[in-house]
Tab-separated table of C-alpha atoms in Angstrom:
chain	number	residue	atom	x	y	z
Y	668	UNK	CA	-79.582	50.166	12.237
Y	669	UNK	CA	-78.968	47.779	9.143
Y	670	UNK	CA	-75.527	48.827	8.991
Y	671	UNK	CA	-75.009	48.158	12.736
Y	672	UNK	CA	-76.473	44.732	12.424
Y	673	UNK	CA	-74.255	43.993	9.429
Y	674	UNK	CA	-71.114	45.138	11.212
Y	675	UNK	CA	-72.094	42.957	14.313
Y	676	UNK	CA	-72.682	39.835	12.029
Y	677	UNK	CA	-69.369	40.483	10.187
Y	678	UNK	CA	-67.512	40.668	13.601
Y	679	UNK	CA	-69.209	37.449	14.688
Y	680	UNK	CA	-68.136	35.714	11.460
Y	681	UNK	CA	-64.481	36.815	11.886
Y	682	UNK	CA	-64.455	35.759	15.476
Y	683	UNK	CA	-65.863	32.189	14.469
Y	684	UNK	CA	-63.497	31.844	11.602
Y	685	UNK	CA	-60.655	32.903	13.781
Y	686	UNK	CA	-61.683	30.432	16.364
Y	687	UNK	CA	-61.523	27.706	13.712
Y	688	UNK	CA	-58.429	28.742	12.018
Y	689	UNK	CA	-56.183	29.498	14.966
Y	690	UNK	CA	-56.590	26.119	16.578
Y	691	UNK	CA	-56.011	24.514	13.234
Y	692	UNK	CA	-52.533	26.351	12.980
Y	693	UNK	CA	-51.894	25.512	16.586
Y	694	UNK	CA	-52.735	21.894	15.986
Y	695	UNK	CA	-50.325	21.740	12.886
Y	696	UNK	CA	-47.682	23.318	15.002
Y	697	UNK	CA	-48.209	20.920	17.813
Y	698	UNK	CA	-48.104	17.793	15.459
Y	699	UNK	CA	-44.780	19.125	13.987
Y	700	UNK	CA	-43.312	19.576	17.361
Y	701	UNK	CA	-44.485	16.078	18.459
Y	702	UNK	CA	-42.882	14.614	15.390
Y	703	UNK	CA	-39.562	16.423	16.251
Y	704	UNK	CA	-39.846	15.245	19.814
Y	705	UNK	CA	-40.687	11.597	18.727
Y	706	UNK	CA	-37.623	11.628	16.361
Y	707	UNK	CA	-35.375	13.059	18.996
Y	708	UNK	CA	-36.535	10.415	21.619
Y	709	UNK	CA	-36.239	7.769	18.932
Y	710	UNK	CA	-32.611	8.818	18.231
Y	711	UNK	CA	-31.900	8.978	21.933
Y	712	UNK	CA	-33.225	5.508	22.475
Y	713	UNK	CA	-31.411	4.123	19.500
Y	714	UNK	CA	-28.104	5.719	20.570
Y	715	UNK	CA	-28.671	4.259	24.165
Y	716	UNK	CA	-29.329	0.836	22.715
Y	717	UNK	CA	-26.238	1.030	20.463
Y	718	UNK	CA	-24.009	2.001	23.442
Y	719	UNK	CA	-25.523	-0.793	25.640
Y	720	UNK	CA	-24.788	-3.401	22.903
Y	721	UNK	CA	-21.156	-2.248	22.571
Y	722	UNK	CA	-20.584	-2.403	26.366
Y	723	UNK	CA	-22.270	-5.832	26.554
Y	724	UNK	CA	-19.966	-7.177	23.741
Y	725	UNK	CA	-16.797	-5.957	25.512
Y	726	UNK	CA	-17.879	-7.461	28.812
Y	727	UNK	CA	-18.838	-10.744	27.120
Y	728	UNK	CA	-15.647	-10.847	24.920
Y	729	UNK	CA	-13.107	-10.662	27.830
Y	730	UNK	CA	-15.050	-11.749	30.800
Y	731	UNK	CA	-13.275	-15.223	30.858
Y	732	UNK	CA	-9.791	-13.842	30.788
Y	733	UNK	CA	-9.907	-10.299	32.388
Y	734	UNK	CA	-11.511	-8.302	34.964
Y	735	UNK	CA	-12.997	-5.119	33.475
Y	736	UNK	CA	-13.839	-1.765	34.948
Y	737	UNK	CA	-14.532	1.896	33.978
Y	738	UNK	CA	-16.135	0.792	30.774
Y	739	UNK	CA	-17.236	3.883	28.687
Y	740	UNK	CA	-18.753	4.241	25.254
Y	741	UNK	CA	-19.336	7.218	22.941
Y	742	UNK	CA	-20.936	7.275	19.522
Y	743	UNK	CA	-18.344	9.159	17.439
Y	744	UNK	CA	-19.669	8.601	13.888
Y	745	UNK	CA	-22.937	7.776	12.163
Y	746	UNK	CA	-22.927	6.998	8.549
Y	747	UNK	CA	-26.104	6.458	6.579
Y	748	UNK	CA	-25.542	3.891	3.868
Y	749	UNK	CA	-28.920	3.691	2.380
Y	750	UNK	CA	-30.531	0.600	3.734
Y	751	UNK	CA	-28.362	0.480	6.835
Y	752	UNK	CA	-26.848	2.879	9.445
Y	753	UNK	CA	-23.202	2.374	10.681
Y	754	UNK	CA	-22.603	3.607	14.255
Y	755	UNK	CA	-18.918	3.827	15.259
Y	756	UNK	CA	-18.648	3.549	19.134
Y	757	UNK	CA	-15.383	4.549	20.863
Y	758	UNK	CA	-14.865	2.074	23.669
Y	759	UNK	CA	-12.486	2.545	26.542
Y	760	UNK	CA	-12.005	0.327	29.633
Y	761	UNK	CA	-9.496	-1.029	32.079
Y	762	UNK	CA	-8.620	-4.732	32.341
Y	763	UNK	CA	-6.720	-6.910	34.641
Y	764	UNK	CA	-5.905	-10.573	34.061
Y	765	UNK	CA	-7.747	-13.344	36.046
Y	766	UNK	CA	-4.645	-15.396	35.689
Y	767	UNK	CA	-2.305	-15.075	38.567
Y	768	UNK	CA	1.062	-15.678	36.742
Y	769	UNK	CA	2.477	-15.895	33.312
Y	770	UNK	CA	2.646	-19.491	33.045
Y	771	UNK	CA	-1.153	-19.764	33.152
Y	772	UNK	CA	-1.488	-18.020	29.771
Y	773	UNK	CA	-2.246	-20.457	26.920
Y	774	UNK	CA	0.245	-18.661	24.665
Y	775	UNK	CA	2.984	-19.184	27.183
Y	776	UNK	CA	1.952	-22.747	27.750
Y	777	UNK	CA	2.347	-23.268	23.968
Y	778	UNK	CA	5.957	-21.891	24.283
Y	779	UNK	CA	6.770	-24.051	27.322
Y	780	UNK	CA	5.204	-27.286	25.577
Y	781	UNK	CA	7.484	-26.671	22.584
Y	782	UNK	CA	10.641	-26.614	24.628
Y	783	UNK	CA	9.820	-29.088	27.352
Y	784	UNK	CA	11.353	-32.094	25.448
Y	785	UNK	CA	14.353	-30.239	23.951
Y	786	UNK	CA	17.703	-30.069	25.626
Y	787	UNK	CA	18.472	-26.464	25.179
Y	788	UNK	CA	21.751	-24.651	25.461
Y	789	UNK	CA	21.873	-21.772	28.021
Y	790	UNK	CA	21.719	-19.140	25.373
Y	791	UNK	CA	18.572	-20.652	23.793
Y	792	UNK	CA	16.912	-21.009	27.090
Y	793	UNK	CA	17.652	-17.352	27.710
Y	794	UNK	CA	16.155	-16.271	24.533
Y	795	UNK	CA	12.787	-18.146	25.457
Y	796	UNK	CA	12.952	-16.768	29.030
Y	797	UNK	CA	13.500	-13.155	27.898
Y	798	UNK	CA	10.664	-13.343	25.683
Y	799	UNK	CA	8.316	-14.687	28.429
Y	800	UNK	CA	9.734	-12.121	30.865
Y	801	UNK	CA	8.546	-9.418	28.451
Y	802	UNK	CA	4.942	-10.908	28.363
Y	803	UNK	CA	5.214	-11.082	32.057
Y	804	UNK	CA	5.883	-7.461	32.368
Y	805	UNK	CA	3.266	-6.377	29.895
Y	806	UNK	CA	0.691	-8.555	31.572
Y	807	UNK	CA	1.299	-6.534	34.650
Y	808	UNK	CA	-0.379	-9.118	37.019
Y	809	UNK	CA	-2.576	-7.477	39.697
Y	810	UNK	CA	-2.806	-4.170	37.937
Y	811	UNK	CA	-5.199	-2.615	35.464
Y	812	UNK	CA	-4.205	-1.635	31.943
Y	813	UNK	CA	-6.011	0.572	29.502
Y	814	UNK	CA	-7.726	-0.700	26.374
Y	815	UNK	CA	-9.210	1.474	23.724
Y	816	UNK	CA	-11.122	0.103	20.700
Y	817	UNK	CA	-13.716	1.360	17.986
Y	818	UNK	CA	-16.646	-0.918	17.509
Y	819	UNK	CA	-18.860	-0.609	14.451
Y	820	UNK	CA	-22.573	-1.546	14.775
Y	821	UNK	CA	-24.601	-1.817	11.597
Y	822	UNK	CA	-28.393	-1.462	11.992
Y	823	UNK	CA	-30.779	-2.485	9.003
Y	824	UNK	CA	-33.265	0.275	8.490
Y	825	UNK	CA	-35.651	-1.799	6.251
Y	826	UNK	CA	-35.992	-4.682	8.761
Y	827	UNK	CA	-36.151	-3.590	12.394
Y	828	UNK	CA	-36.034	-7.250	13.760
Y	829	UNK	CA	-32.919	-8.157	11.871
Y	830	UNK	CA	-29.922	-8.801	14.124
Y	831	UNK	CA	-27.462	-5.923	14.332
Y	832	UNK	CA	-24.018	-6.796	12.621
Y	833	UNK	CA	-20.899	-5.940	14.689
Y	834	UNK	CA	-17.376	-5.195	13.440
Y	835	UNK	CA	-14.360	-3.395	14.740
Y	836	UNK	CA	-12.051	-0.647	13.134
Y	837	UNK	CA	-8.349	-1.420	12.993
Y	838	UNK	CA	-7.849	2.180	14.383
Y	839	UNK	CA	-6.176	3.285	11.183
Y	840	UNK	CA	-8.920	4.488	9.032
Y	841	UNK	CA	-12.418	3.564	8.200
Y	842	UNK	CA	-11.552	-0.138	7.361
Y	843	UNK	CA	-13.575	-2.624	9.466
Y	844	UNK	CA	-13.155	-6.230	10.279
Y	845	UNK	CA	-14.996	-9.257	11.657
Y	846	UNK	CA	-15.335	-8.429	15.414
Y	847	UNK	CA	-14.668	-12.194	16.138
Y	848	UNK	CA	-11.089	-11.501	15.427
Y	849	UNK	CA	-10.941	-9.526	18.575
Y	850	UNK	CA	-12.099	-12.545	20.576
Y	851	UNK	CA	-8.998	-14.233	22.182
Y	852	UNK	CA	-8.659	-17.755	20.646
Y	853	UNK	CA	-6.887	-19.697	23.218
Y	854	UNK	CA	-6.205	-22.785	20.940
Y	855	UNK	CA	-4.795	-20.463	18.296
Y	856	UNK	CA	-2.739	-18.555	20.919
Y	857	UNK	CA	-1.344	-21.877	22.195
Y	858	UNK	CA	-0.281	-22.789	18.727
Y	859	UNK	CA	1.314	-19.386	18.237
Y	860	UNK	CA	3.283	-19.854	21.332
Y	861	UNK	CA	4.774	-23.066	19.999
Y	862	UNK	CA	5.748	-21.359	16.687
Y	863	UNK	CA	7.351	-18.446	18.616
Y	864	UNK	CA	9.515	-20.902	20.724
Y	865	UNK	CA	10.815	-22.361	17.466
Y	866	UNK	CA	11.498	-18.947	16.029
Y	867	UNK	CA	13.412	-17.926	19.142
Y	868	UNK	CA	15.609	-20.906	19.147
Y	869	UNK	CA	16.456	-20.679	15.549
Y	870	UNK	CA	17.317	-16.941	16.015
Y	871	UNK	CA	19.439	-17.702	18.949
Y	872	UNK	CA	21.394	-20.121	16.869
Y	873	UNK	CA	21.802	-17.791	13.974
Y	874	UNK	CA	25.185	-16.159	13.167
Y	875	UNK	CA	23.239	-13.268	11.800
Y	876	UNK	CA	24.226	-10.153	13.794
Y	877	UNK	CA	22.401	-7.315	12.035
Y	878	UNK	CA	20.627	-4.911	14.342
Y	879	UNK	CA	21.472	-2.353	16.841
Y	880	UNK	CA	22.035	-3.855	20.438
Y	881	UNK	CA	21.677	-0.452	22.117
Y	882	UNK	CA	18.143	0.190	21.062
Y	883	UNK	CA	15.818	0.431	24.041
Y	884	UNK	CA	12.405	-0.909	23.129
Y	885	UNK	CA	10.945	-0.008	26.491
Y	886	UNK	CA	12.013	3.663	26.254
Y	887	UNK	CA	10.771	3.919	22.687
Y	888	UNK	CA	7.441	2.305	23.751
Y	889	UNK	CA	7.120	4.670	26.771
Y	890	UNK	CA	7.600	7.645	24.626
Y	891	UNK	CA	4.856	6.512	22.409
Y	892	UNK	CA	2.625	6.134	25.293
Y	893	UNK	CA	3.422	9.547	26.627
Y	894	UNK	CA	2.586	11.645	23.561
Y	895	UNK	CA	-0.607	10.048	22.080
Y	896	UNK	CA	-4.073	9.517	23.170
Y	897	UNK	CA	-7.375	7.982	21.768
Y	898	UNK	CA	-9.496	11.117	21.158
Y	899	UNK	CA	-13.027	11.042	19.861
Y	900	UNK	CA	-12.611	14.453	17.986
Y	901	UNK	CA	-10.020	16.371	15.909
Y	902	UNK	CA	-8.422	19.412	17.546
Y	903	UNK	CA	-8.362	22.357	15.263
Y	904	UNK	CA	-5.315	23.648	13.550
Y	905	UNK	CA	-4.712	25.983	10.686
Y	906	UNK	CA	-5.164	23.591	7.821
Y	907	UNK	CA	-8.135	21.999	9.416
Y	908	UNK	CA	-9.020	18.285	9.905
Y	909	UNK	CA	-9.589	15.718	7.352
Y	910	UNK	CA	-12.909	13.691	7.372
Y	911	UNK	CA	-12.987	10.923	9.977
Y	912	UNK	CA	-9.547	11.998	11.298
Y	913	UNK	CA	-9.196	11.836	15.190
Y	914	UNK	CA	-6.369	13.940	16.647
Y	915	UNK	CA	-5.515	15.794	19.909
Y	916	UNK	CA	-2.480	17.941	19.269
Y	917	UNK	CA	-2.340	18.877	23.021
Y	918	UNK	CA	-1.127	15.353	23.767
Y	919	UNK	CA	1.802	15.741	21.112
Y	920	UNK	CA	5.452	16.612	21.985
Y	921	UNK	CA	5.001	20.129	20.686
Y	922	UNK	CA	8.062	21.415	22.424
Y	923	UNK	CA	10.754	19.291	20.987
Y	924	UNK	CA	8.882	18.537	17.764
Y	925	UNK	CA	6.579	21.485	16.884
Y	926	UNK	CA	3.601	20.682	14.438
Y	927	UNK	CA	3.965	22.303	11.138
Y	928	UNK	CA	0.662	22.011	9.159
Y	929	UNK	CA	2.173	23.175	6.009
Y	930	UNK	CA	4.728	20.370	6.039
Y	931	UNK	CA	3.025	17.457	7.676
Y	932	UNK	CA	-0.460	18.248	6.145
Y	933	UNK	CA	-2.237	16.063	8.850
Y	934	UNK	CA	0.001	13.015	8.469
Y	935	UNK	CA	2.154	12.616	11.579
Y	936	UNK	CA	2.549	8.931	11.732
Y	937	UNK	CA	6.079	8.538	10.568
Y	938	UNK	CA	7.186	11.593	12.405
Y	939	UNK	CA	5.801	10.144	15.557
Y	940	UNK	CA	7.421	6.664	15.246
Y	941	UNK	CA	10.653	8.300	14.349
Y	942	UNK	CA	10.497	10.366	17.557
Y	943	UNK	CA	9.878	7.260	19.549
Y	944	UNK	CA	12.646	5.205	17.994
Y	945	UNK	CA	15.001	8.265	18.663
Y	946	UNK	CA	13.882	8.152	22.239
Y	947	UNK	CA	14.772	4.477	22.277
Y	948	UNK	CA	18.404	5.487	21.315
Y	949	UNK	CA	18.317	4.541	17.665
Y	950	UNK	CA	21.114	6.767	16.274
Y	951	UNK	CA	20.060	9.758	14.031
Y	952	UNK	CA	21.964	10.203	10.892
Y	953	UNK	CA	22.534	14.007	9.792
Y	954	UNK	CA	23.556	13.314	6.326
Y	955	UNK	CA	21.194	14.626	3.534
Y	956	UNK	CA	20.359	10.904	2.862
Y	957	UNK	CA	20.135	10.117	6.528
Y	958	UNK	CA	17.378	10.006	9.215
Y	959	UNK	CA	17.095	12.786	11.668
Y	960	UNK	CA	15.054	15.877	12.941
Y	961	UNK	CA	16.521	18.610	14.892
Y	962	UNK	CA	14.610	19.224	18.083
Y	963	UNK	CA	12.849	22.487	18.309
Y	964	UNK	CA	13.298	23.144	14.558
Y	965	UNK	CA	11.632	21.908	11.290
Y	966	UNK	CA	14.889	20.698	9.830
Y	967	UNK	CA	14.393	17.067	9.024
Y	968	UNK	CA	15.116	14.210	6.617
Y	969	UNK	CA	12.422	12.798	4.194
Y	970	UNK	CA	13.087	9.357	5.983
Y	971	UNK	CA	12.018	10.895	9.375
Y	972	UNK	CA	8.489	12.027	8.099
Y	973	UNK	CA	7.613	9.855	5.084
Y	974	UNK	CA	6.664	6.196	5.598
Y	975	UNK	CA	8.040	4.970	2.368
Y	976	UNK	CA	11.382	6.807	2.989
Y	977	UNK	CA	11.375	5.615	6.504
Y	978	UNK	CA	10.973	1.997	5.589
Y	979	UNK	CA	13.621	2.305	2.756
Y	980	UNK	CA	16.241	3.751	5.042
Y	981	UNK	CA	15.523	1.085	8.029
Y	982	UNK	CA	15.523	-1.930	5.717
Y	983	UNK	CA	18.512	-1.070	3.458
Y	984	UNK	CA	20.342	-4.325	3.380
Y	985	UNK	CA	23.519	-2.807	1.992
Y	986	UNK	CA	23.738	-0.173	4.839
Y	987	UNK	CA	24.944	0.024	8.431
Y	988	UNK	CA	21.414	1.281	9.398
Y	989	UNK	CA	19.672	-1.901	8.467
Y	990	UNK	CA	17.641	-1.682	11.737
Y	991	UNK	CA	14.333	-3.278	10.798
Y	992	UNK	CA	13.982	-6.964	10.125
Y	993	UNK	CA	10.859	-8.691	8.750
Y	994	UNK	CA	8.991	-10.392	11.461
Y	995	UNK	CA	5.319	-11.731	12.049
Y	996	UNK	CA	2.282	-10.898	14.210
Y	997	UNK	CA	3.199	-13.140	17.172
Y	998	UNK	CA	6.764	-12.025	17.488
Y	999	UNK	CA	6.321	-8.398	17.061
Y	1000	UNK	CA	6.176	-6.903	20.614
Y	1001	UNK	CA	6.979	-3.675	22.477
Y	1002	UNK	CA	8.946	-0.942	20.798
Y	1003	UNK	CA	8.765	-2.713	17.429
Y	1004	UNK	CA	7.164	-1.595	14.151
Y	1005	UNK	CA	3.966	-2.263	12.222
Y	1006	UNK	CA	3.095	-0.996	8.856
Y	1007	UNK	CA	-0.716	-0.987	8.616
Y	1008	UNK	CA	-0.327	-0.083	4.928
Y	1009	UNK	CA	2.361	1.139	2.539
Y	1010	UNK	CA	1.500	4.699	3.853
Y	1011	UNK	CA	1.003	4.335	7.703
Y	1012	UNK	CA	3.248	3.196	10.455
Y	1013	UNK	CA	2.544	2.660	14.205
Y	1014	UNK	CA	4.629	1.405	17.165
Y	1015	UNK	CA	3.843	-1.628	19.164
Y	1016	UNK	CA	2.798	-0.908	22.726
Y	1017	UNK	CA	2.590	-4.339	24.211
Y	1018	UNK	CA	1.758	-8.002	24.092
Y	1019	UNK	CA	0.386	-9.631	27.243
Y	1020	UNK	CA	-0.048	-13.068	25.858
Y	1021	UNK	CA	-3.559	-12.358	24.627
Y	1022	UNK	CA	-3.834	-8.813	23.191
Y	1023	UNK	CA	-1.398	-6.965	20.957
Y	1024	UNK	CA	-1.696	-3.161	21.164
Y	1025	UNK	CA	-0.178	-0.221	19.224
Y	1026	UNK	CA	0.291	3.539	19.683
Y	1027	UNK	CA	0.248	5.976	16.726
Y	1028	UNK	CA	-0.558	9.354	15.280
Y	1029	UNK	CA	-2.666	10.683	12.339
Y	1030	UNK	CA	-5.515	8.652	13.817
Y	1031	UNK	CA	-4.184	9.471	17.247
Y	1032	UNK	CA	-4.407	5.859	19.071
Y	1033	UNK	CA	-3.200	4.784	22.556
Y	1034	UNK	CA	-3.031	1.113	23.561
Y	1035	UNK	CA	-5.186	0.055	20.567
Y	1036	UNK	CA	-5.543	-3.661	19.783
Y	1037	UNK	CA	-4.565	-5.182	16.446
Y	1038	UNK	CA	-5.004	-8.659	15.294
Y	1039	UNK	CA	-3.708	-10.999	12.791
Y	1040	UNK	CA	-6.985	-10.320	10.667
Y	1041	UNK	CA	-5.513	-7.017	9.348
Y	1042	UNK	CA	-3.021	-7.214	6.272
Y	1043	UNK	CA	-0.247	-5.507	8.295
Y	1044	UNK	CA	3.618	-5.762	7.853
Y	1045	UNK	CA	5.659	-6.430	10.930
Y	1046	UNK	CA	9.304	-5.461	11.720
Y	1047	UNK	CA	11.464	-5.997	14.767
Y	1048	UNK	CA	14.563	-4.026	15.689
Y	1049	UNK	CA	17.558	-5.348	17.581
Y	1050	UNK	CA	18.233	-8.837	16.091
Y	1051	UNK	CA	21.710	-9.143	17.674
């Protein structure tokens, strides 16, 4: 009997302990799950706030000049820098001028103001009018055009009430710039227009005939539009993707110029710009020291695929292929060339009187804005 009572008491003790222990474990598990859920909800709320901030900035920045539609935003990179977190937001939208004609644009007003009191020769006036006509075409009045840009928002982790700082990426690497440089400054654009008019008249009066008159800058630009994009990812290929690289090889001209990872090792910028210039009728040179790539094959010259060699070839003053001439930000328009660094090159897509855009590879970029804030080097083709 005593043994029976002992066993019953022991069983009760086990049950009581179990009833205490099991809820304790359950409670701990619940707390952990709640923390995870809170963190997840917190991240979700933060991401939503970041995206809304970026969208609001785009709308506010361009609202006086453009109608905007189809605004999208995606966080493509988050970098924890200790006391702050950097969120890179890939923005995309379509914009259309609120102006109704090219002569309402402050940049063009500056051009017109510079020539209004001058007695111009016909060839001088033609040079100015041709430049304005290109702006008119790029402005594409009445139609929407694409704009892609990466905005960087910096959040201070130590002080939640501190205003977020905003920057933009130049679309080349991880370098960031003051976002205010993306805001169209109408007074500055007017002044640039005056300076461009002077340059155009001086150029028209120059006896300098270097260049290649058969280069079709529109065809080159159109090629660069056709074979690039602004991806938010890096498509896989045998050699993998470098950190922070954004590429979509499905948008490349893989038929005529197959990608060879062992040769290009991610870096396709010069190869891409060379393709576009060739599509614009810049003559290839099959000599060993020339500039060429055989379509469908991997035979190519160093000047076709390497930025430094490409620049040396195109700017060789003692040669018949001195096709690139130094220029500046305001004068560099569609089908012309920008070196964003000694090791990276892109093609100018357009200039509508307010926004300059480029197309490029390595970081694949399509209709991406660039400003005079960046330390870029500019070249124009077709001086004669």
